[in-house]
mmCIF file of C-alpha atoms in Angstrom:
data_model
loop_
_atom_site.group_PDB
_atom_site.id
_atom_site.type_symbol
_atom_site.label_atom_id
_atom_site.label_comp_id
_atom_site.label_asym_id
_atom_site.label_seq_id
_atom_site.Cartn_x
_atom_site.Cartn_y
_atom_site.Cartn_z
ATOM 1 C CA UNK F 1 56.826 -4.724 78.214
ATOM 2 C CA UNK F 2 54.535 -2.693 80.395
ATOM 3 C CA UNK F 3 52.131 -0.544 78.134
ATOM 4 C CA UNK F 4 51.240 3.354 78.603
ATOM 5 C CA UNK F 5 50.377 3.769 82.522
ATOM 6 C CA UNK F 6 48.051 6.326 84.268
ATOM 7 C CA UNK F 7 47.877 7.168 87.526
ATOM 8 C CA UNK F 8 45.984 7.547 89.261
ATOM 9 C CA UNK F 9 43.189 5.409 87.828
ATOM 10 C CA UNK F 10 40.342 7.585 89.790
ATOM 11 C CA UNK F 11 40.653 11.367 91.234
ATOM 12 C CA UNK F 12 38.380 12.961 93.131
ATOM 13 C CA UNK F 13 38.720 16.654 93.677
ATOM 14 C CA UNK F 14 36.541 19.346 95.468
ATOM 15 C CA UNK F 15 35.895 22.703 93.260
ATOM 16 C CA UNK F 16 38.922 24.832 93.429
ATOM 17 C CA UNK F 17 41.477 22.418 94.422
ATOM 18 C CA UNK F 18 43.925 20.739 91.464
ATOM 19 C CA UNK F 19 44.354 18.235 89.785
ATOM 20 C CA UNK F 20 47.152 15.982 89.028
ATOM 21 C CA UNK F 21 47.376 13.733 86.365
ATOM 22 C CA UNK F 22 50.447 11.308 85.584
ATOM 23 C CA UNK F 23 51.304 9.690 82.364
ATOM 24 C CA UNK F 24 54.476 7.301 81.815
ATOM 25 C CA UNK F 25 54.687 6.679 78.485
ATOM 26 C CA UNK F 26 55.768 2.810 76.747
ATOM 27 C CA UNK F 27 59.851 2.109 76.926
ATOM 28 C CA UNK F 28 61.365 4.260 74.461
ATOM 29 C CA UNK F 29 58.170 6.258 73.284
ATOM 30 C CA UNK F 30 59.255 10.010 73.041
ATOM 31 C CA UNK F 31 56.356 11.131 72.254
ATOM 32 C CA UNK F 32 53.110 11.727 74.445
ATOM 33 C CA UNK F 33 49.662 13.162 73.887
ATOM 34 C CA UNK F 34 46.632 13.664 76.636
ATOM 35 C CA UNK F 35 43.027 13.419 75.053
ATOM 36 C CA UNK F 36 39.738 14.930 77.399
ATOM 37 C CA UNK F 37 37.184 12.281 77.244
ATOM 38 C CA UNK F 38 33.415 13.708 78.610
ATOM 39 C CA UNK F 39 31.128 10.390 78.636
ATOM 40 C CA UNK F 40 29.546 9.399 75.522
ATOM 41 C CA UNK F 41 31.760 11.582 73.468
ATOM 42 C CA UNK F 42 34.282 10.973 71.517
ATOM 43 C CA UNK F 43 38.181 11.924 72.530
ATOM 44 C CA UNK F 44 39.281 15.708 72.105
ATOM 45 C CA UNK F 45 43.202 16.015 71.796
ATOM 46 C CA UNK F 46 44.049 18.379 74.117
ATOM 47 C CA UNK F 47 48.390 18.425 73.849
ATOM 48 C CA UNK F 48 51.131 17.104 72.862
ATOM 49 C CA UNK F 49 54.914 16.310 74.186
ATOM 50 C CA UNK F 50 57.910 15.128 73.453
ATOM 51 C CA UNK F 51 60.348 15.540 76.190
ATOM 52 C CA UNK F 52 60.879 18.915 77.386
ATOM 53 C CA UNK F 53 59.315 20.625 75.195
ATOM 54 C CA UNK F 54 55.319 21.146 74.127
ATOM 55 C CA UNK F 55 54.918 20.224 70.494
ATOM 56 C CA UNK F 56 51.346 21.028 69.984
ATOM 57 C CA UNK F 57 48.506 22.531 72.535
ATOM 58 C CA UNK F 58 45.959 23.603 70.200
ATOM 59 C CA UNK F 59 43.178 21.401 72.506
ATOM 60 C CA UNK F 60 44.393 22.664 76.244
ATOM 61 C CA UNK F 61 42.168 24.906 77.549
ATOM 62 C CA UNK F 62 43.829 28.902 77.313
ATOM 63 C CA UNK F 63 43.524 28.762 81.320
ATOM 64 C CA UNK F 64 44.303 26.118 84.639
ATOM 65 C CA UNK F 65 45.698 23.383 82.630
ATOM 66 C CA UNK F 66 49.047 22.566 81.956
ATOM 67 C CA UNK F 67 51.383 19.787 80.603
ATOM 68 C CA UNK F 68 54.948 18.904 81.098
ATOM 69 C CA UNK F 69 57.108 16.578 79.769
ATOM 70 C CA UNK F 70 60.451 16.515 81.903
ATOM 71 C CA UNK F 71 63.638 14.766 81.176
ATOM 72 C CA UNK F 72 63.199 12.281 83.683
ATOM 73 C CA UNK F 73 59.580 11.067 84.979
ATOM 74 C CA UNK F 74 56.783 10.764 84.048
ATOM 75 C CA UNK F 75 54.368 13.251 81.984
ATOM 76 C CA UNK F 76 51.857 15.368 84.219
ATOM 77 C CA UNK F 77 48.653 17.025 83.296
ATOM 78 C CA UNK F 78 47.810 19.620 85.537
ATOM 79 C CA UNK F 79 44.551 21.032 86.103
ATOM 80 C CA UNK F 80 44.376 24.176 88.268
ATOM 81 C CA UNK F 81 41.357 25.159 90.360
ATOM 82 C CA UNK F 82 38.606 22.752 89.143
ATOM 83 C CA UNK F 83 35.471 23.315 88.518
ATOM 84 C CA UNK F 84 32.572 20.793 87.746
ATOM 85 C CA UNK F 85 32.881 20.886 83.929
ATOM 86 C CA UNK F 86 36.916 19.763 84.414
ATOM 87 C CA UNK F 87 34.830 16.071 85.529
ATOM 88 C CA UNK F 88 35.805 13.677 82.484
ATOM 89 C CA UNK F 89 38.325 10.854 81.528
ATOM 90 C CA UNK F 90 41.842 11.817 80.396
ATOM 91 C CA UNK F 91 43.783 9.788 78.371
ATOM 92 C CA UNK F 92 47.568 9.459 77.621
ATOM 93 C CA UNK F 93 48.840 7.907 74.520
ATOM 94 C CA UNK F 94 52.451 7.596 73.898
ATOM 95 C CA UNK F 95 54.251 6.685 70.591
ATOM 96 C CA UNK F 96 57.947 5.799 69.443
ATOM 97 C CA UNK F 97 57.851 8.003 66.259
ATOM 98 C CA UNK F 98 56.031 9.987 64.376
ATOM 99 C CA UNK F 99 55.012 9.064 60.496
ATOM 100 C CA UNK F 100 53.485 6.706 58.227
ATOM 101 C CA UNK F 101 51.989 3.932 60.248
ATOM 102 C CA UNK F 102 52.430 5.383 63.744
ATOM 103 C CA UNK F 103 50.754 3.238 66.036
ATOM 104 C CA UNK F 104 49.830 5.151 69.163
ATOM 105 C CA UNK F 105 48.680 3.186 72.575
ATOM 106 C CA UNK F 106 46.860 3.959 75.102
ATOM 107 C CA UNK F 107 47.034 4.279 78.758
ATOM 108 C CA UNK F 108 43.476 3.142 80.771
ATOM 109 C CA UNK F 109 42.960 6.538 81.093
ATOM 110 C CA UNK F 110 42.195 8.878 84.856
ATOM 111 C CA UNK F 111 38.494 9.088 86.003
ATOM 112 C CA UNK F 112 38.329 12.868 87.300
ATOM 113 C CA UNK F 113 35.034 13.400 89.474
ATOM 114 C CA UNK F 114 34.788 17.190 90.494
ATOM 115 C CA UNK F 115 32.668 17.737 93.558
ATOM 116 C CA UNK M 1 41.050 17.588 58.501
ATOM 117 C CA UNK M 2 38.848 15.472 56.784
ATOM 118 C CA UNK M 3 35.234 15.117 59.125
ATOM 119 C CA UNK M 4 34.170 11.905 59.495
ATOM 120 C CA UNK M 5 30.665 10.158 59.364
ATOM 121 C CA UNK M 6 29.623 6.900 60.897
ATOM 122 C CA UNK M 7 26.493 5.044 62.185
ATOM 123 C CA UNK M 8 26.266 5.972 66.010
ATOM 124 C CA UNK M 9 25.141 2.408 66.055
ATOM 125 C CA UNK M 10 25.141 -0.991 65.633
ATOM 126 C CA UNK M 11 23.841 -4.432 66.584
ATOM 127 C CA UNK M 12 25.067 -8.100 65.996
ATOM 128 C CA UNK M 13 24.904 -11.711 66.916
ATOM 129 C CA UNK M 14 27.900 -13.790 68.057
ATOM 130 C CA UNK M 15 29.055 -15.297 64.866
ATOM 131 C CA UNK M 16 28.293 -12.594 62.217
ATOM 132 C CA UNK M 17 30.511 -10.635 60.188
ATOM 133 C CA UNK M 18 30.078 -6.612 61.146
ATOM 134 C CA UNK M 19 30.939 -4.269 58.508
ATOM 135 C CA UNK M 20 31.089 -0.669 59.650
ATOM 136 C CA UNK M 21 31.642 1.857 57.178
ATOM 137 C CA UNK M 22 33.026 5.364 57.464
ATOM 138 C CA UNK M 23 32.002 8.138 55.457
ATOM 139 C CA UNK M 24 35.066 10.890 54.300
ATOM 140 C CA UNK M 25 34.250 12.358 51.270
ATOM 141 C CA UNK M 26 37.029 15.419 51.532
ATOM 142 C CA UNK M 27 39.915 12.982 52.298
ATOM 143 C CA UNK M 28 43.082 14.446 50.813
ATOM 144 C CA UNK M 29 45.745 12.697 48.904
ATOM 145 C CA UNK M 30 47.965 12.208 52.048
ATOM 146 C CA UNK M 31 45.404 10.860 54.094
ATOM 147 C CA UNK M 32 45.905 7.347 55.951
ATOM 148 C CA UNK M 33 42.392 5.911 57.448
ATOM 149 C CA UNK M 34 43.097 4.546 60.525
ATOM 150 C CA UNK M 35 40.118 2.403 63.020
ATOM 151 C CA UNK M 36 40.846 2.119 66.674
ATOM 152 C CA UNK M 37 38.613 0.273 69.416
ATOM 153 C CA UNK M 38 37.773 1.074 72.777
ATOM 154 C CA UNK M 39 35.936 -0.809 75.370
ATOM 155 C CA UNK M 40 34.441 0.410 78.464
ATOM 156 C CA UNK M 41 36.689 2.048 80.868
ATOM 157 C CA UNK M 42 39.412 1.441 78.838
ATOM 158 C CA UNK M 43 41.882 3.475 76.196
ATOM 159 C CA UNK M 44 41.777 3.417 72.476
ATOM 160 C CA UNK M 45 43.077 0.198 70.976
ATOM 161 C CA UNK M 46 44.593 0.397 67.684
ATOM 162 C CA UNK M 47 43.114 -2.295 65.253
ATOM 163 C CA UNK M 48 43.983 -1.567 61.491
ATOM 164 C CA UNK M 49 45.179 1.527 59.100
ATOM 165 C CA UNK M 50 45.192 1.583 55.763
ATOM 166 C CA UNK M 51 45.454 3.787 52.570
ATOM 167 C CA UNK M 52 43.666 2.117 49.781
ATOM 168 C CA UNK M 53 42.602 -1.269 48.636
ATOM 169 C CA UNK M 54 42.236 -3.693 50.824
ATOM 170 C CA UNK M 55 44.428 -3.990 54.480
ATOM 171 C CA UNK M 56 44.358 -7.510 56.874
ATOM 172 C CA UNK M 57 45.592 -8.257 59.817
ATOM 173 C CA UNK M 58 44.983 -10.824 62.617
ATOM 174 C CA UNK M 59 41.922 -8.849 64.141
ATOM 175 C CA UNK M 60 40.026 -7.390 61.212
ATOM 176 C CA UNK M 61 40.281 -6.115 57.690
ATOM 177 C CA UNK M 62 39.881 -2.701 55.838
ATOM 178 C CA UNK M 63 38.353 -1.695 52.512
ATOM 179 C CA UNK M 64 38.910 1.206 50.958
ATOM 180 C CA UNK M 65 37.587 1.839 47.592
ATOM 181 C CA UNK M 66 39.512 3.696 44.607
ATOM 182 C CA UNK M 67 38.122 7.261 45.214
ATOM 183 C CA UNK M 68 38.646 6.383 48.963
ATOM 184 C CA UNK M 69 35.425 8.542 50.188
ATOM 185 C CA UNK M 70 34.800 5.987 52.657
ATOM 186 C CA UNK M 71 36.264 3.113 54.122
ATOM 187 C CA UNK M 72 34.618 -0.333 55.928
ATOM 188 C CA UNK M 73 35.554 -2.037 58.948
ATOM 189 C CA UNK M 74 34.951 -5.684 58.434
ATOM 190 C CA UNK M 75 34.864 -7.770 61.502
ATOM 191 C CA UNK M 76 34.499 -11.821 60.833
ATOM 192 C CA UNK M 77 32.784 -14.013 63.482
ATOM 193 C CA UNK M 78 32.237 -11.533 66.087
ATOM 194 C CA UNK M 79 32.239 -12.744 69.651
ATOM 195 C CA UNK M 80 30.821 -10.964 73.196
ATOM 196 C CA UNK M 81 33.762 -9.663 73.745
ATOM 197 C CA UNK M 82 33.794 -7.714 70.369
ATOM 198 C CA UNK M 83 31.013 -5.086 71.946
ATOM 199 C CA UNK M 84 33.025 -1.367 72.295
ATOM 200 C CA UNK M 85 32.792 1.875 70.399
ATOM 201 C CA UNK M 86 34.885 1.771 67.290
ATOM 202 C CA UNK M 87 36.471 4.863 65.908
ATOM 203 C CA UNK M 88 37.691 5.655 61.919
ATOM 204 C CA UNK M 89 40.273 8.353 61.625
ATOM 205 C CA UNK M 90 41.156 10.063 58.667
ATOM 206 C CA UNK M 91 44.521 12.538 58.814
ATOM 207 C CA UNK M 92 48.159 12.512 57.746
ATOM 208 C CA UNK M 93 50.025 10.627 60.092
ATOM 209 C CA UNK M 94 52.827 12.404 58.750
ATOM 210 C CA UNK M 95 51.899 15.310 60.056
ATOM 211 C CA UNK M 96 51.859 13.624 63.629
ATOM 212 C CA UNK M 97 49.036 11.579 65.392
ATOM 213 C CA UNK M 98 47.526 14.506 67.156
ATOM 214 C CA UNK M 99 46.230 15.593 64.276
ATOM 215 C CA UNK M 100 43.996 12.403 63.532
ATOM 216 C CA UNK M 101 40.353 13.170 65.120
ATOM 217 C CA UNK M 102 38.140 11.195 67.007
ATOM 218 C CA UNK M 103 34.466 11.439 66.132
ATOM 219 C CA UNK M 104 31.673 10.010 68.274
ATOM 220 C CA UNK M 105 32.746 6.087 67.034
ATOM 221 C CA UNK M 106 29.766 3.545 66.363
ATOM 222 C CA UNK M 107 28.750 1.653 69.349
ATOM 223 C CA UNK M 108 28.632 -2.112 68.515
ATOM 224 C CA UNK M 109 26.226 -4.348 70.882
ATOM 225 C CA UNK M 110 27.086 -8.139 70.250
ATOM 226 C CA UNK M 111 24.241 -10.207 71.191
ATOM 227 C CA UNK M 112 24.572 -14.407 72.102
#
């Protein structure tokens, strides 16, 4: 059973250019969320999915990022026109339900390096 | 959402028990605690949850008091491979996992 994966692992991307981050989420999770990780620092929720539709984007950023969820594929974070301060680890966690005891796993996370 | 309060911290010898305790003084009633792990270049790990008394599993155990204001981590026989940043989360899982918050974790340095 292949756990949460992200790809790719490491993304470099000049200022201005974007940013694409993909998430597939555990066999039969539903659910998805993508957490900004800036070193030393603790994980900031940024969104969260179920398919097709955004549940929750309180943490996204009000401009350049995005987040979909499709019927079929993968989950993709998008990050429009980067700048410097966009360089950070992104995580994807997917679970099957939501609830007492939800368990949520992680992917290994994307390495974004803005330059 | 209850804030959370733990040592930024902490160093141990191969062999010792670790006990990390969280502070949450404004838990509410619905509240689950919840610890997750993560090593270096890696994701969150999930290691125990609880709501109050005491919680075991195969990896670690959790002890929450009566007016659950703070929990403890306790890790028996650490090894090497224990050293990683370990995170307590306090929220209504109900309510979905988003809304559990990560903090700044303790950092745990296991020594041979």
């Amino acid at each position: 059973n292949a756990g949460v994966m992200q790809n790719p692992r490491h993304l470099v991307r000049r200022r201005g250019q974007e940013a694409r981050l993909r998430c597939s989420p555990m066999k039969g999770h539903s659910h998805v969320y993508w957490y900004r990780q800036l070193p030393e620092e603790g994980l900031k929720f940024m969104v969260y999915l179920q398919k097709e539709n955004i549940i929750d984007e309180s943490g996204m950023p009000k401009e350049r990022f995005s987040a979909e969820f499709p019927k079929e594929g993968p989950s993709i974070l998008r990050i429009q026109q980067v700048v410097r301060g966009d360089s950070a680890a992104y995580f994807c966690a997917s679970s099957a339900l939501t609830g007492r005891n939800t368990e949520a796993f992680f992917g290994q996370g994307t390495r974004l390096t803005v330059v | 959402l209850a804030k959370t309060t733990q040592p930024i911290s902490m160093d141990s010898y191969e062999g010792q028990e670790v006990n990390i305790t969280c502070s949450h003084n404004n838990i509410a009633t619905n509240d689950y605690i919840t610890w997750y792990q993560q090593f270096p270049s890696q994701g969150p790990r999930f290691i125990i949850q609880g709501y109050k008394t005491k919680v075991t599993n195969e990896v670690a155990s959790l002890f929450i008091p009566a007016d659950r204001k703070s929990s403890t981590l306790s890790l028996p026989r650490v090894s090497l491979s224990d050293t990683a940043v370990y995170y307590c989360l306090v929220g209504d899982v109900n309510t979905g996992f988003q809304k559990l918050v990560f903090g700044t974790g303790t950092r745990l340095l296991v020594s041979p």
